[in-house]
PDB file of C-alpha atoms in Angstrom:
ATOM      1  CA  UNK A 161      -2.696 -21.099  -4.316  1.00 82.00           C
ATOM      2  CA  UNK A 162      -3.471 -20.624  -0.620  1.00 86.00           C
ATOM      3  CA  UNK A 163      -1.110 -17.656  -0.437  1.00 86.00           C
ATOM      4  CA  UNK A 164      -2.818 -15.993  -3.381  1.00 88.00           C
ATOM      5  CA  UNK A 165      -6.251 -16.488  -1.820  1.00 91.00           C
ATOM      6  CA  UNK A 166      -5.007 -15.101   1.508  1.00 91.00           C
ATOM      7  CA  UNK A 167      -3.491 -12.039  -0.169  1.00 92.00           C
ATOM      8  CA  UNK A 168      -6.649 -11.332  -2.156  1.00 93.00           C
ATOM      9  CA  UNK A 169      -8.733 -11.672   1.021  1.00 94.00           C
ATOM     10  CA  UNK A 170      -6.416  -9.223   2.789  1.00 93.00           C
ATOM     11  CA  UNK A 171      -6.766  -6.740  -0.060  1.00 93.00           C
ATOM     12  CA  UNK A 172     -10.545  -7.038   0.021  1.00 95.00           C
ATOM     13  CA  UNK A 173     -10.663  -6.492   3.793  1.00 95.00           C
ATOM     14  CA  UNK A 174      -8.382  -3.452   3.536  1.00 95.00           C
ATOM     15  CA  UNK A 175     -10.481  -1.890   0.793  1.00 95.00           C
ATOM     16  CA  UNK A 176     -13.611  -2.637   2.818  1.00 95.00           C
ATOM     17  CA  UNK A 177     -12.217  -0.585   5.726  1.00 96.00           C
ATOM     18  CA  UNK A 178     -11.369   2.236   3.328  1.00 95.00           C
ATOM     19  CA  UNK A 179     -14.874   2.199   1.851  1.00 95.00           C
ATOM     20  CA  UNK A 180     -16.449   2.102   5.317  1.00 94.00           C
ATOM     21  CA  UNK A 181     -14.442   5.175   6.244  1.00 93.00           C
ATOM     22  CA  UNK A 182     -15.888   6.949   3.231  1.00 92.00           C
ATOM     23  CA  UNK A 183     -19.415   5.659   2.721  1.00 92.00           C
ATOM     24  CA  UNK A 184     -20.931   5.188   6.167  1.00 91.00           C
ATOM     25  CA  UNK A 185     -23.851   7.605   6.566  1.00 90.00           C
ATOM     26  CA  UNK A 186     -22.355   9.415   9.554  1.00 92.00           C
ATOM     27  CA  UNK A 187     -19.087  10.105   7.647  1.00 91.00           C
ATOM     28  CA  UNK A 188     -20.262  10.519   4.027  1.00 89.00           C
ATOM     29  CA  UNK A 189     -17.024  12.153   2.796  1.00 91.00           C
ATOM     30  CA  UNK A 190     -14.954  10.629   0.029  1.00 92.00           C
ATOM     31  CA  UNK A 191     -11.689  12.511   0.611  1.00 93.00           C
ATOM     32  CA  UNK A 192      -9.956   9.408   2.022  1.00 93.00           C
ATOM     33  CA  UNK A 193     -10.121   7.759  -1.403  1.00 93.00           C
ATOM     34  CA  UNK A 194      -7.005   9.741  -2.300  1.00 95.00           C
ATOM     35  CA  UNK A 195      -4.973   7.103  -0.451  1.00 95.00           C
ATOM     36  CA  UNK A 196      -5.676   4.784  -3.401  1.00 95.00           C
ATOM     37  CA  UNK A 197      -2.936   6.683  -5.258  1.00 96.00           C
ATOM     38  CA  UNK A 198      -0.492   5.684  -2.528  1.00 96.00           C
ATOM     39  CA  UNK A 199      -1.548   2.043  -2.810  1.00 95.00           C
ATOM     40  CA  UNK A 200      -0.726   2.151  -6.513  1.00 95.00           C
ATOM     41  CA  UNK A 201       2.522   4.102  -6.104  1.00 95.00           C
ATOM     42  CA  UNK A 202       4.021   2.178  -3.177  1.00 94.00           C
ATOM     43  CA  UNK A 203       5.365  -0.921  -4.989  1.00 93.00           C
ATOM     44  CA  UNK A 204       6.650   0.953  -8.054  1.00 94.00           C
ATOM     45  CA  UNK A 205      10.089   2.126  -6.754  1.00 92.00           C
ATOM     46  CA  UNK A 206      11.012  -1.305  -5.418  1.00 88.00           C
ATOM     47  CA  UNK A 207       9.847  -3.073  -8.593  1.00 88.00           C
ATOM     48  CA  UNK A 208      11.931  -0.729 -10.749  1.00 89.00           C
ATOM     49  CA  UNK A 209      14.988  -1.139  -8.536  1.00 87.00           C
ATOM     50  CA  UNK A 210      14.619  -4.916  -8.503  1.00 83.00           C
ATOM     51  CA  UNK A 211      14.565  -4.976 -12.304  1.00 82.00           C
ATOM     52  CA  UNK A 212      17.640  -2.729 -12.578  1.00 82.00           C
ATOM     53  CA  UNK A 213      19.822  -4.283  -9.898  1.00 74.00           C
ATOM     54  CA  UNK A 214      21.800  -7.473 -10.129  1.00 64.00           C
ATOM     55  CA  UNK A 215      21.096  -9.626  -7.091  1.00 60.00           C
ATOM     56  CA  UNK A 216      24.408 -11.471  -7.397  1.00 55.00           C
ATOM     57  CA  UNK A 217      26.387  -9.175  -5.098  1.00 59.00           C
ATOM     58  CA  UNK A 218      25.891  -9.579  -1.377  1.00 56.00           C
ATOM     59  CA  UNK A 219      26.825  -6.000  -0.519  1.00 61.00           C
ATOM     60  CA  UNK A 220      24.360  -3.215   0.053  1.00 68.00           C
ATOM     61  CA  UNK A 221      23.045  -1.568  -3.058  1.00 81.00           C
ATOM     62  CA  UNK A 222      22.327   2.175  -3.248  1.00 85.00           C
ATOM     63  CA  UNK A 223      19.583   1.756  -5.850  1.00 87.00           C
ATOM     64  CA  UNK A 224      17.609  -0.676  -3.715  1.00 87.00           C
ATOM     65  CA  UNK A 225      18.116   1.445  -0.620  1.00 90.00           C
ATOM     66  CA  UNK A 226      16.810   4.506  -2.465  1.00 92.00           C
ATOM     67  CA  UNK A 227      13.794   2.493  -3.621  1.00 92.00           C
ATOM     68  CA  UNK A 228      13.082   1.357  -0.063  1.00 91.00           C
ATOM     69  CA  UNK A 229      13.449   4.967   1.141  1.00 95.00           C
ATOM     70  CA  UNK A 230      10.988   6.224  -1.492  1.00 96.00           C
ATOM     71  CA  UNK A 231       8.566   3.411  -0.695  1.00 95.00           C
ATOM     72  CA  UNK A 232       8.774   4.288   2.995  1.00 95.00           C
ATOM     73  CA  UNK A 233       7.991   7.911   2.178  1.00 96.00           C
ATOM     74  CA  UNK A 234       4.942   6.862   0.161  1.00 96.00           C
ATOM     75  CA  UNK A 235       3.691   4.603   2.965  1.00 96.00           C
ATOM     76  CA  UNK A 236       4.180   7.304   5.618  1.00 97.00           C
ATOM     77  CA  UNK A 237       2.331   9.772   3.389  1.00 96.00           C
ATOM     78  CA  UNK A 238      -0.561   7.321   3.066  1.00 96.00           C
ATOM     79  CA  UNK A 239      -0.830   7.193   6.848  1.00 97.00           C
ATOM     80  CA  UNK A 240      -0.406  10.955   7.208  1.00 96.00           C
ATOM     81  CA  UNK A 241      -3.008  12.069   4.674  1.00 96.00           C
ATOM     82  CA  UNK A 242      -6.086  10.870   6.616  1.00 96.00           C
ATOM     83  CA  UNK A 243      -4.681  12.416   9.785  1.00 97.00           C
ATOM     84  CA  UNK A 244      -4.234  15.751   7.996  1.00 96.00           C
ATOM     85  CA  UNK A 245      -7.782  15.472   6.639  1.00 95.00           C
ATOM     86  CA  UNK A 246      -9.108  14.805  10.141  1.00 95.00           C
ATOM     87  CA  UNK A 247      -7.128  17.692  11.654  1.00 96.00           C
ATOM     88  CA  UNK A 248      -8.462  20.000   8.925  1.00 95.00           C
ATOM     89  CA  UNK A 249     -11.960  18.725   9.763  1.00 93.00           C
ATOM     90  CA  UNK A 250     -12.583  17.444   6.237  1.00 93.00           C
ATOM     91  CA  UNK A 251     -13.339  13.996   7.647  1.00 93.00           C
ATOM     92  CA  UNK A 252     -14.295  12.706  11.082  1.00 95.00           C
ATOM     93  CA  UNK A 253     -11.824  10.977  13.379  1.00 95.00           C
ATOM     94  CA  UNK A 254     -13.794   7.725  13.165  1.00 95.00           C
ATOM     95  CA  UNK A 255     -13.393   7.754   9.393  1.00 95.00           C
ATOM     96  CA  UNK A 256      -9.692   8.450   9.905  1.00 96.00           C
ATOM     97  CA  UNK A 257      -9.404   5.399  12.168  1.00 96.00           C
ATOM     98  CA  UNK A 258     -11.129   3.198   9.579  1.00 96.00           C
ATOM     99  CA  UNK A 259      -8.855   4.467   6.807  1.00 96.00           C
ATOM    100  CA  UNK A 260      -5.745   3.916   8.941  1.00 97.00           C
ATOM    101  CA  UNK A 261      -6.904   0.361   9.666  1.00 97.00           C
ATOM    102  CA  UNK A 262      -7.429  -0.181   5.947  1.00 96.00           C
ATOM    103  CA  UNK A 263      -3.958   1.231   5.254  1.00 96.00           C
ATOM    104  CA  UNK A 264      -2.402  -1.214   7.697  1.00 97.00           C
ATOM    105  CA  UNK A 265      -4.150  -4.179   6.107  1.00 96.00           C
ATOM    106  CA  UNK A 266      -3.419  -3.105   2.522  1.00 96.00           C
ATOM    107  CA  UNK A 267       0.260  -2.399   3.118  1.00 96.00           C
ATOM    108  CA  UNK A 268       0.631  -5.689   4.993  1.00 95.00           C
ATOM    109  CA  UNK A 269      -0.931  -7.373   1.961  1.00 95.00           C
ATOM    110  CA  UNK A 270       1.483  -5.613  -0.406  1.00 93.00           C
ATOM    111  CA  UNK A 271       4.401  -6.651   1.800  1.00 92.00           C
ATOM    112  CA  UNK A 272       3.082 -10.203   1.877  1.00 92.00           C
ATOM    113  CA  UNK A 273       2.899 -10.207  -1.919  1.00 90.00           C
ATOM    114  CA  UNK A 274       6.567  -9.311  -2.172  1.00 88.00           C
ATOM    115  CA  UNK A 275       7.551 -11.865   0.468  1.00 88.00           C
ATOM    116  CA  UNK A 276       5.577 -14.696  -1.144  1.00 88.00           C
ATOM    117  CA  UNK A 277       6.214 -13.983  -4.813  1.00 82.00           C
ATOM    118  CA  UNK A 278       9.593 -12.223  -4.568  1.00 74.00           C
ATOM    119  CA  UNK A 279      11.799 -15.305  -4.596  1.00 63.00           C
ATOM    120  CA  UNK A 280      13.689 -16.496  -7.658  1.00 56.00           C
ATOM    121  CA  UNK A 281      11.812 -19.731  -8.226  1.00 51.00           C
ATOM    122  CA  UNK A 282      10.007 -20.863 -11.357  1.00 51.00           C
ATOM    123  CA  UNK A 283       6.686 -19.397 -10.268  1.00 51.00           C
ATOM    124  CA  UNK A 284       7.529 -15.806  -9.490  1.00 48.00           C
ATOM    125  CA  UNK A 285       6.169 -12.466 -10.561  1.00 51.00           C
ATOM    126  CA  UNK A 286       9.573 -10.973 -11.355  1.00 51.00           C
ATOM    127  CA  UNK A 287       8.991 -11.090 -15.088  1.00 50.00           C
ATOM    128  CA  UNK A 288       6.766  -8.026 -14.652  1.00 49.00           C
TER     129      UNK A 288
END
């Protein structure tokens, strides 16, 4: 229960940084909200690969490695999009810093979710 509360707090803090980067009066641009798509897309490849792959073999698996590669590409894109917006002067650099901080917290929370609930015990989220 403590892990679930900690993860939900981390998600709330990360979204708070994202909203601050958008809604503060000196920034007042909502372009950074497009990173929400990356938050939704990032766990999907690994979840699909985990459902398709048998975890009985100890060798490396190409399907899981492809899923990790795709997830890495999504995460890097989520960090790159606010930087591109700031370079194109769609948002301010302060808003970019807040969004990048929010990205770090959110992706750490997503990673923590998979580390806490990814084991094969009775209380796991693998039935999704």
